[in-house]
Amino acid sequence: MDGGRREGRAPDFRDAGGCWRLNCRRLTQGGRWTSRGNVMLILDALDAFNSSFLFHDKHIEELSRMSENNLDVQSPPCVLCGRTDNCPEKYGEKRTYVEYNLTLHNYCLLMSSGIWQRGEEDEGVDGFLVEDIRKEVNRAARLVCNICRKKGASIGCVAPKCKRSYHFPCGLQKECVFQFMEDFRSYCWEHKPVQIFTDKESREPSQCTICLDLVEHLPLHSVLRSPCCKNTWFHRECLQYQALSAGIFFFRCAVCNNKDKFQKEMLRMGIHIPEKDASWELEDNAYQDLLQCYQHCDIRRCLCKNGRDYNKPDSKWEIKRCQSCGSRGTHLACSSMKSWEENWECMECRSIFAKGKYRKRKKHSLATSEKADGTTCLLGEPSPKFPRQSPGSQRNCLLQSPKIMCQNNLSPCSLLELPTSNRVAVSLSPLMSNRNCSPRKKHLRMQRKEASNILKELKQQINMRTTRLNINTENIWKSALKGFRQRNFRPTNTIEVKFTNSRNRIKADCFTGSKHLFFQLLMLHLQNSSLFEGSSAKNLSLDPQALKENLYFEAGKMIAVSLVHGGPSPGFFSKILFDCLVYGPENVKPNLDDVADADVAQTIKKIKYSESLSSLQSTMHDCYDFLAAAGCLRPITALHDKDMLVNDLVLHHVIKRIISPLESFRQGLKTLGLLEKMEMHPNAFSSLFCHKPESLSAEALCDLFTIHCSPDVNKVGGADFWMGYLQDVESGESVVTLEDILFFVTGSSSIPPTGFDPEPTIKFLPVSYPVGNRLFNCLELPITRTYEKFKQKMEFAIRNTLRGKKE
């Protein structure tokens, strides 16, 4: 039933079946009546219906209850637009003032052209006097809407010489613009403000940053462009809903968090930003769960007589939570802890951290090696003058012979399998023999070994199909991005790299096959790119253009492909960034040291170290824009309030600000299943992401290469010369470094987590100078009679070859 046509008409009950039930539903869903006369109309119709039909008793009871409670069939219409719709998102809140006999949409009242707020906030209707409203209704009753052609058009276009008038709902349908600021101006569809679009801007659709659906880059009323972020677009409807939810204090650009410039443009384009707190701030007990701490003793044998939930601070019955997960607890006395400062981990976390640390090691077979003075030293039985060494450190006592493969039968021969005459015994220099690994280095080494085994499992996904990447060393990022985005690129295909240099006069073939060099240059570029910020331990930065072009996803994908395909580990992630990736940003609590921007950190320190309330308030006044941009603008009434303020600022600048880049980056790391393994083995992979690779040693390089030689080479001491040269390089008696040697052979300055494929080999051939074949990771060495000649050739070849290539 239409509210405008109820007077003098009765419902039609001629159909005793479906029509009666339909009309009953309409009557009971309408609301409240304002006139009892309408109820009498219903009762008259009911009497007429009873005279010719018998129907169910529940229908009679329903109408009787309506007449007793004076229920309404339909809510009253707005006195300005004449519509009964109750849609706060479109027309504002609809309120009925019984004492004034007025029903109004809030937006219809605000945008009416002939009325002003002449009273105080508590007078009339939000400051609009009742007599002024009645005058406005009478004035609008004489104006015809240019859209629906009905009277009551209370809103007029403010453009000069424009005489169009319309209702507020009609204006929305016709895409008029209503500015909810200053004089509350309204513009018709012809004179409305528009955003300027340049010809240089991309016309390809992109994602709305709020709803993530596609948005067309066209000058449409339903599309709005961000004034502060280039090529950032929104749906008008999405922005309006966000503004109504966030309010004026939290409504800002979803990409860069700009508030002033963003709000000014959105108000100009007709977005209503209410002056209220955000909707999530108004919920009752919205943050109650955050105030609840775990208070339960989970030790198998709790000693507290008052029960496991008993907690008495500053006593032995105070509950201490697990420092890692926080979801388990213990009384101090139940775990024999003397003070709160002691760290405690639950059994679950302890077992996870200990995984892989205390695995049983295989016993090394005993071997005798001749010392320089002719005495023997048993590796399995150290001298009584020295403490017993762990199996992992036994190799520190002596640099063993390298892996040797006899050329006559091509079968691998270990040191013990070779004849005694072919064994090579070289004593260590004092520098190497006194080298002791710290517990931290040993721990990192075990973690890297565990991560290496996991990556080797992931590497089994790689098939024999090849994808060639043509990489220009002058712009490694652009060419790599083009290669990874090409249609036939598959992360599971074998990658071949061909370097091309157009400006530098270097033949492309000299770099062919150096996949390790490509991944190394790519990781170096990512470390220094605008996607990350910080000095050494880097966090993600907020680059709107990179976010728009999906570069964070590509960066994560490149890192995953690099690790699984045998590239180097990143090694430059901050601990807070790694924790956000594996544990989720909601489970990470940063501190002030995690703020990468020095200026931001300095501003937060000023607030943190304020010594009085007056100085704190003065500092906050000076940092008004800074606090507003972070959403931390709040009244401070006590000095201790600064602690929570500092925590919120740190949380915003370290985590909340980069939520979108972080999620995109995580999606890229899911390539080849890497992120899943990171989440399952966080400690192992933190050694690859947060720590630089361990420095090369002569021992590691000796173990890395397998020597292919003939008995003639052994007679002239080819293996002896190689091992002696490694020791000279490590002790600083050479102009090259161990990294230079590895780079000369493989194109990588460090041993990748998955190792090299194929494994590095050494061949002694009748060549004039050493040759590094990076396609097969093979080092071809010359056969010389003296060690001095061998060293001279090695340094000449490596130094001169790398001088051009490394640059």
mmCIF file of C-alpha atoms in Angstrom, residues 81-281:
data_model
loop_
_atom_site.group_PDB
_atom_site.id
_atom_site.type_symbol
_atom_site.label_atom_id
_atom_site.label_comp_id
_atom_site.label_asym_id
_atom_site.label_seq_id
_atom_site.Cartn_x
_atom_site.Cartn_y
_atom_site.Cartn_z
ATOM 1 C CA CYS A 81 11.147 14.231 -0.798
ATOM 2 C CA GLY A 82 7.902 12.347 -0.196
ATOM 3 C CA ARG A 83 9.608 8.948 -0.074
ATOM 4 C CA THR A 84 9.128 6.330 2.626
ATOM 5 C CA ASP A 85 12.515 4.668 2.031
ATOM 6 C CA ASN A 86 14.652 4.180 5.112
ATOM 7 C CA CYS A 87 18.188 3.853 3.735
ATOM 8 C CA PRO A 88 20.703 5.672 5.997
ATOM 9 C CA GLU A 89 23.613 4.993 3.590
ATOM 10 C CA LYS A 90 21.894 6.865 0.743
ATOM 11 C CA TYR A 91 19.541 9.385 2.322
ATOM 12 C CA GLY A 92 20.847 9.691 5.850
ATOM 13 C CA GLU A 93 19.024 8.684 9.004
ATOM 14 C CA LYS A 94 15.231 8.862 8.751
ATOM 15 C CA ARG A 95 13.658 10.210 11.931
ATOM 16 C CA THR A 96 10.066 10.965 12.943
ATOM 17 C CA TYR A 97 9.373 13.791 15.427
ATOM 18 C CA VAL A 98 5.939 13.051 16.835
ATOM 19 C CA GLU A 99 5.746 16.330 18.763
ATOM 20 C CA TYR A 100 6.298 18.284 15.519
ATOM 21 C CA ASN A 101 4.461 15.823 13.253
ATOM 22 C CA LEU A 102 7.563 15.718 11.012
ATOM 23 C CA THR A 103 9.409 12.874 9.291
ATOM 24 C CA LEU A 104 12.702 13.763 7.614
ATOM 25 C CA HIS A 105 15.664 12.218 5.863
ATOM 26 C CA ASN A 106 18.794 13.805 7.302
ATOM 27 C CA TYR A 107 20.381 14.461 3.891
ATOM 28 C CA CYS A 108 17.157 15.956 2.489
ATOM 29 C CA LEU A 109 17.174 18.471 5.337
ATOM 30 C CA LEU A 110 20.898 19.284 5.061
ATOM 31 C CA MET A 111 20.879 19.827 1.301
ATOM 32 C CA SER A 112 17.648 21.858 1.036
ATOM 33 C CA SER A 113 18.433 25.214 -0.523
ATOM 34 C CA GLY A 114 16.087 27.492 1.420
ATOM 35 C CA ILE A 115 16.901 26.626 5.018
ATOM 36 C CA TRP A 116 19.759 27.389 7.415
ATOM 37 C CA GLN A 117 20.712 26.191 10.858
ATOM 38 C CA ARG A 118 19.650 29.220 12.906
ATOM 39 C CA GLY A 119 19.275 27.528 16.278
ATOM 40 C CA GLU A 120 21.567 25.729 18.697
ATOM 41 C CA GLU A 121 22.284 22.018 18.364
ATOM 42 C CA ASP A 122 19.587 21.089 20.899
ATOM 43 C CA GLU A 123 16.933 23.322 19.309
ATOM 44 C CA GLY A 124 14.394 21.993 16.815
ATOM 45 C CA VAL A 125 15.916 19.328 14.552
ATOM 46 C CA ASP A 126 19.676 19.472 15.068
ATOM 47 C CA GLY A 127 19.583 23.274 15.094
ATOM 48 C CA PHE A 128 17.059 23.657 12.264
ATOM 49 C CA LEU A 129 14.042 25.453 13.730
ATOM 50 C CA VAL A 130 10.659 23.801 13.190
ATOM 51 C CA GLU A 131 9.105 26.931 11.720
ATOM 52 C CA ASP A 132 11.962 27.159 9.197
ATOM 53 C CA ILE A 133 11.392 23.538 8.192
ATOM 54 C CA ARG A 134 7.681 24.180 7.615
ATOM 55 C CA LYS A 135 8.496 27.227 5.514
ATOM 56 C CA GLU A 136 10.938 25.141 3.455
ATOM 57 C CA VAL A 137 8.281 22.468 2.927
ATOM 58 C CA ASN A 138 5.812 25.106 1.727
ATOM 59 C CA ARG A 139 8.425 26.637 -0.570
ATOM 60 C CA ALA A 140 9.346 23.276 -2.094
ATOM 61 C CA ALA A 141 5.702 22.377 -2.620
ATOM 62 C CA ARG A 142 5.576 24.968 -5.399
ATOM 63 C CA LEU A 143 8.709 23.651 -7.222
ATOM 64 C CA VAL A 144 8.611 20.807 -9.728
ATOM 65 C CA CYS A 145 11.449 18.292 -9.821
ATOM 66 C CA ASN A 146 13.260 18.353 -13.170
ATOM 67 C CA ILE A 147 13.818 14.605 -12.912
ATOM 68 C CA CYS A 148 10.594 12.970 -11.676
ATOM 69 C CA ARG A 149 8.282 15.902 -12.605
ATOM 70 C CA LYS A 150 6.636 15.859 -9.156
ATOM 71 C CA LYS A 151 6.381 18.767 -6.750
ATOM 72 C CA GLY A 152 8.415 19.194 -3.592
ATOM 73 C CA ALA A 153 11.854 19.751 -5.143
ATOM 74 C CA SER A 154 13.681 21.473 -2.274
ATOM 75 C CA ILE A 155 17.235 21.330 -3.732
ATOM 76 C CA GLY A 156 18.545 23.609 -6.473
ATOM 77 C CA CYS A 157 21.778 23.692 -8.449
ATOM 78 C CA VAL A 158 24.108 26.464 -7.254
ATOM 79 C CA ALA A 159 25.651 27.034 -10.673
ATOM 80 C CA PRO A 160 24.950 30.575 -11.963
ATOM 81 C CA LYS A 161 21.878 30.860 -14.232
ATOM 82 C CA CYS A 162 20.962 27.184 -13.615
ATOM 83 C CA LYS A 163 17.325 26.859 -12.518
ATOM 84 C CA ARG A 164 17.130 23.094 -12.083
ATOM 85 C CA SER A 165 15.466 21.784 -8.905
ATOM 86 C CA TYR A 166 15.168 18.193 -7.735
ATOM 87 C CA HIS A 167 14.566 15.905 -4.783
ATOM 88 C CA PHE A 168 17.624 14.469 -3.039
ATOM 89 C CA PRO A 169 16.882 10.819 -4.066
ATOM 90 C CA CYS A 170 16.221 11.933 -7.636
ATOM 91 C CA GLY A 171 19.525 13.819 -7.660
ATOM 92 C CA LEU A 172 21.366 10.668 -6.605
ATOM 93 C CA GLN A 173 19.791 8.705 -9.428
ATOM 94 C CA LYS A 174 20.730 11.429 -11.946
ATOM 95 C CA GLU A 175 24.340 11.487 -10.602
ATOM 96 C CA CYS A 176 24.203 14.981 -9.135
ATOM 97 C CA VAL A 177 26.936 15.956 -6.677
ATOM 98 C CA PHE A 178 26.125 17.037 -3.107
ATOM 99 C CA GLN A 179 28.951 18.592 -1.098
ATOM 100 C CA PHE A 180 28.598 17.917 2.631
ATOM 101 C CA MET A 181 30.792 20.827 3.711
ATOM 102 C CA GLU A 182 30.717 24.600 4.176
ATOM 103 C CA ASP A 183 27.420 25.800 2.589
ATOM 104 C CA PHE A 184 26.273 22.286 1.583
ATOM 105 C CA ARG A 185 26.220 23.116 -2.108
ATOM 106 C CA SER A 186 24.497 20.989 -4.726
ATOM 107 C CA TYR A 187 25.367 20.663 -8.425
ATOM 108 C CA CYS A 188 23.163 19.217 -11.135
ATOM 109 C CA TRP A 189 24.334 16.585 -13.588
ATOM 110 C CA GLU A 190 25.508 19.191 -16.067
ATOM 111 C CA HIS A 191 27.441 21.523 -13.740
ATOM 112 C CA LYS A 192 28.854 19.014 -11.253
ATOM 113 C CA PRO A 193 32.613 19.063 -10.469
ATOM 114 C CA VAL A 194 34.707 16.447 -12.247
ATOM 115 C CA GLN A 195 38.207 15.071 -11.843
ATOM 116 C CA ILE A 196 40.794 15.875 -14.503
ATOM 117 C CA PHE A 197 42.259 12.926 -16.399
ATOM 118 C CA THR A 198 45.447 13.373 -18.406
ATOM 119 C CA ASP A 199 46.158 11.547 -21.649
ATOM 120 C CA LYS A 200 49.327 10.036 -20.208
ATOM 121 C CA GLU A 201 47.469 8.038 -17.577
ATOM 122 C CA SER A 202 46.864 4.361 -18.181
ATOM 123 C CA ARG A 203 43.375 3.433 -19.342
ATOM 124 C CA GLU A 204 43.693 -0.215 -18.400
ATOM 125 C CA PRO A 205 41.382 -1.401 -15.590
ATOM 126 C CA SER A 206 42.876 -1.852 -12.151
ATOM 127 C CA GLN A 207 41.744 -3.062 -8.750
ATOM 128 C CA CYS A 208 39.744 -0.916 -6.384
ATOM 129 C CA THR A 209 41.909 -0.740 -3.294
ATOM 130 C CA ILE A 210 38.883 -1.271 -1.022
ATOM 131 C CA CYS A 211 36.822 -4.041 -2.652
ATOM 132 C CA LEU A 212 39.622 -5.394 -4.940
ATOM 133 C CA ASP A 213 37.199 -5.601 -7.888
ATOM 134 C CA LEU A 214 38.149 -4.123 -11.244
ATOM 135 C CA VAL A 215 37.554 -0.417 -11.736
ATOM 136 C CA GLU A 216 37.606 1.285 -15.113
ATOM 137 C CA HIS A 217 39.922 4.291 -15.611
ATOM 138 C CA LEU A 218 37.175 6.415 -17.134
ATOM 139 C CA PRO A 219 35.659 9.788 -16.191
ATOM 140 C CA LEU A 220 32.527 8.191 -14.713
ATOM 141 C CA HIS A 221 30.456 9.336 -11.759
ATOM 142 C CA SER A 222 30.877 5.922 -10.134
ATOM 143 C CA VAL A 223 34.697 6.101 -10.299
ATOM 144 C CA LEU A 224 37.016 8.296 -8.224
ATOM 145 C CA ARG A 225 40.774 8.695 -8.407
ATOM 146 C CA SER A 226 43.015 9.282 -5.412
ATOM 147 C CA PRO A 227 44.524 12.789 -5.390
ATOM 148 C CA CYS A 228 47.618 11.691 -3.489
ATOM 149 C CA CYS A 229 48.544 8.348 -5.078
ATOM 150 C CA LYS A 230 49.193 8.087 -8.776
ATOM 151 C CA ASN A 231 47.023 5.564 -10.631
ATOM 152 C CA THR A 232 45.013 4.617 -7.525
ATOM 153 C CA TRP A 233 41.289 4.284 -8.221
ATOM 154 C CA PHE A 234 38.173 3.570 -6.172
ATOM 155 C CA HIS A 235 34.495 2.894 -6.648
ATOM 156 C CA ARG A 236 32.432 5.828 -5.355
ATOM 157 C CA GLU A 237 30.167 3.462 -3.469
ATOM 158 C CA CYS A 238 33.138 1.778 -1.776
ATOM 159 C CA LEU A 239 34.523 5.144 -0.665
ATOM 160 C CA GLN A 240 31.159 6.271 0.679
ATOM 161 C CA TYR A 241 30.731 3.134 2.782
ATOM 162 C CA GLN A 242 34.296 3.454 4.068
ATOM 163 C CA ALA A 243 33.721 7.111 4.989
ATOM 164 C CA LEU A 244 30.521 6.283 6.881
ATOM 165 C CA SER A 245 32.329 3.552 8.792
ATOM 166 C CA ALA A 246 35.621 5.345 9.500
ATOM 167 C CA GLY A 247 34.322 8.840 10.222
ATOM 168 C CA ILE A 248 36.294 12.030 9.842
ATOM 169 C CA PHE A 249 39.033 10.917 12.241
ATOM 170 C CA PHE A 250 39.989 7.694 10.414
ATOM 171 C CA PHE A 251 38.932 8.257 6.792
ATOM 172 C CA ARG A 252 42.081 8.471 4.678
ATOM 173 C CA CYS A 253 43.720 7.078 1.558
ATOM 174 C CA ALA A 254 43.873 3.302 1.789
ATOM 175 C CA VAL A 255 47.293 3.229 0.084
ATOM 176 C CA CYS A 256 49.413 6.054 1.524
ATOM 177 C CA ASN A 257 47.280 7.066 4.548
ATOM 178 C CA ASN A 258 47.143 10.694 3.433
ATOM 179 C CA LYS A 259 44.259 12.393 5.224
ATOM 180 C CA ASP A 260 44.069 16.139 4.503
ATOM 181 C CA LYS A 261 44.483 16.095 0.732
ATOM 182 C CA PHE A 262 42.417 12.946 0.361
ATOM 183 C CA GLN A 263 39.466 14.168 2.433
ATOM 184 C CA LYS A 264 39.423 17.550 0.717
ATOM 185 C CA GLU A 265 39.115 15.960 -2.718
ATOM 186 C CA MET A 266 36.504 13.438 -1.630
ATOM 187 C CA LEU A 267 34.332 16.142 -0.058
ATOM 188 C CA ARG A 268 34.566 18.130 -3.275
ATOM 189 C CA MET A 269 33.375 15.113 -5.232
ATOM 190 C CA GLY A 270 30.369 14.507 -2.992
ATOM 191 C CA ILE A 271 31.528 11.916 -0.456
ATOM 192 C CA HIS A 272 29.851 12.446 2.917
ATOM 193 C CA ILE A 273 32.324 12.118 5.810
ATOM 194 C CA PRO A 274 30.390 12.187 9.095
ATOM 195 C CA GLU A 275 31.870 13.848 12.152
ATOM 196 C CA LYS A 276 31.858 10.790 14.376
ATOM 197 C CA ASP A 277 34.133 8.119 15.724
ATOM 198 C CA ALA A 278 34.808 5.040 13.635
ATOM 199 C CA SER A 279 32.187 2.316 13.843
ATOM 200 C CA TRP A 280 34.672 -0.124 15.340
ATOM 201 C CA GLU A 281 35.394 2.345 18.136
#
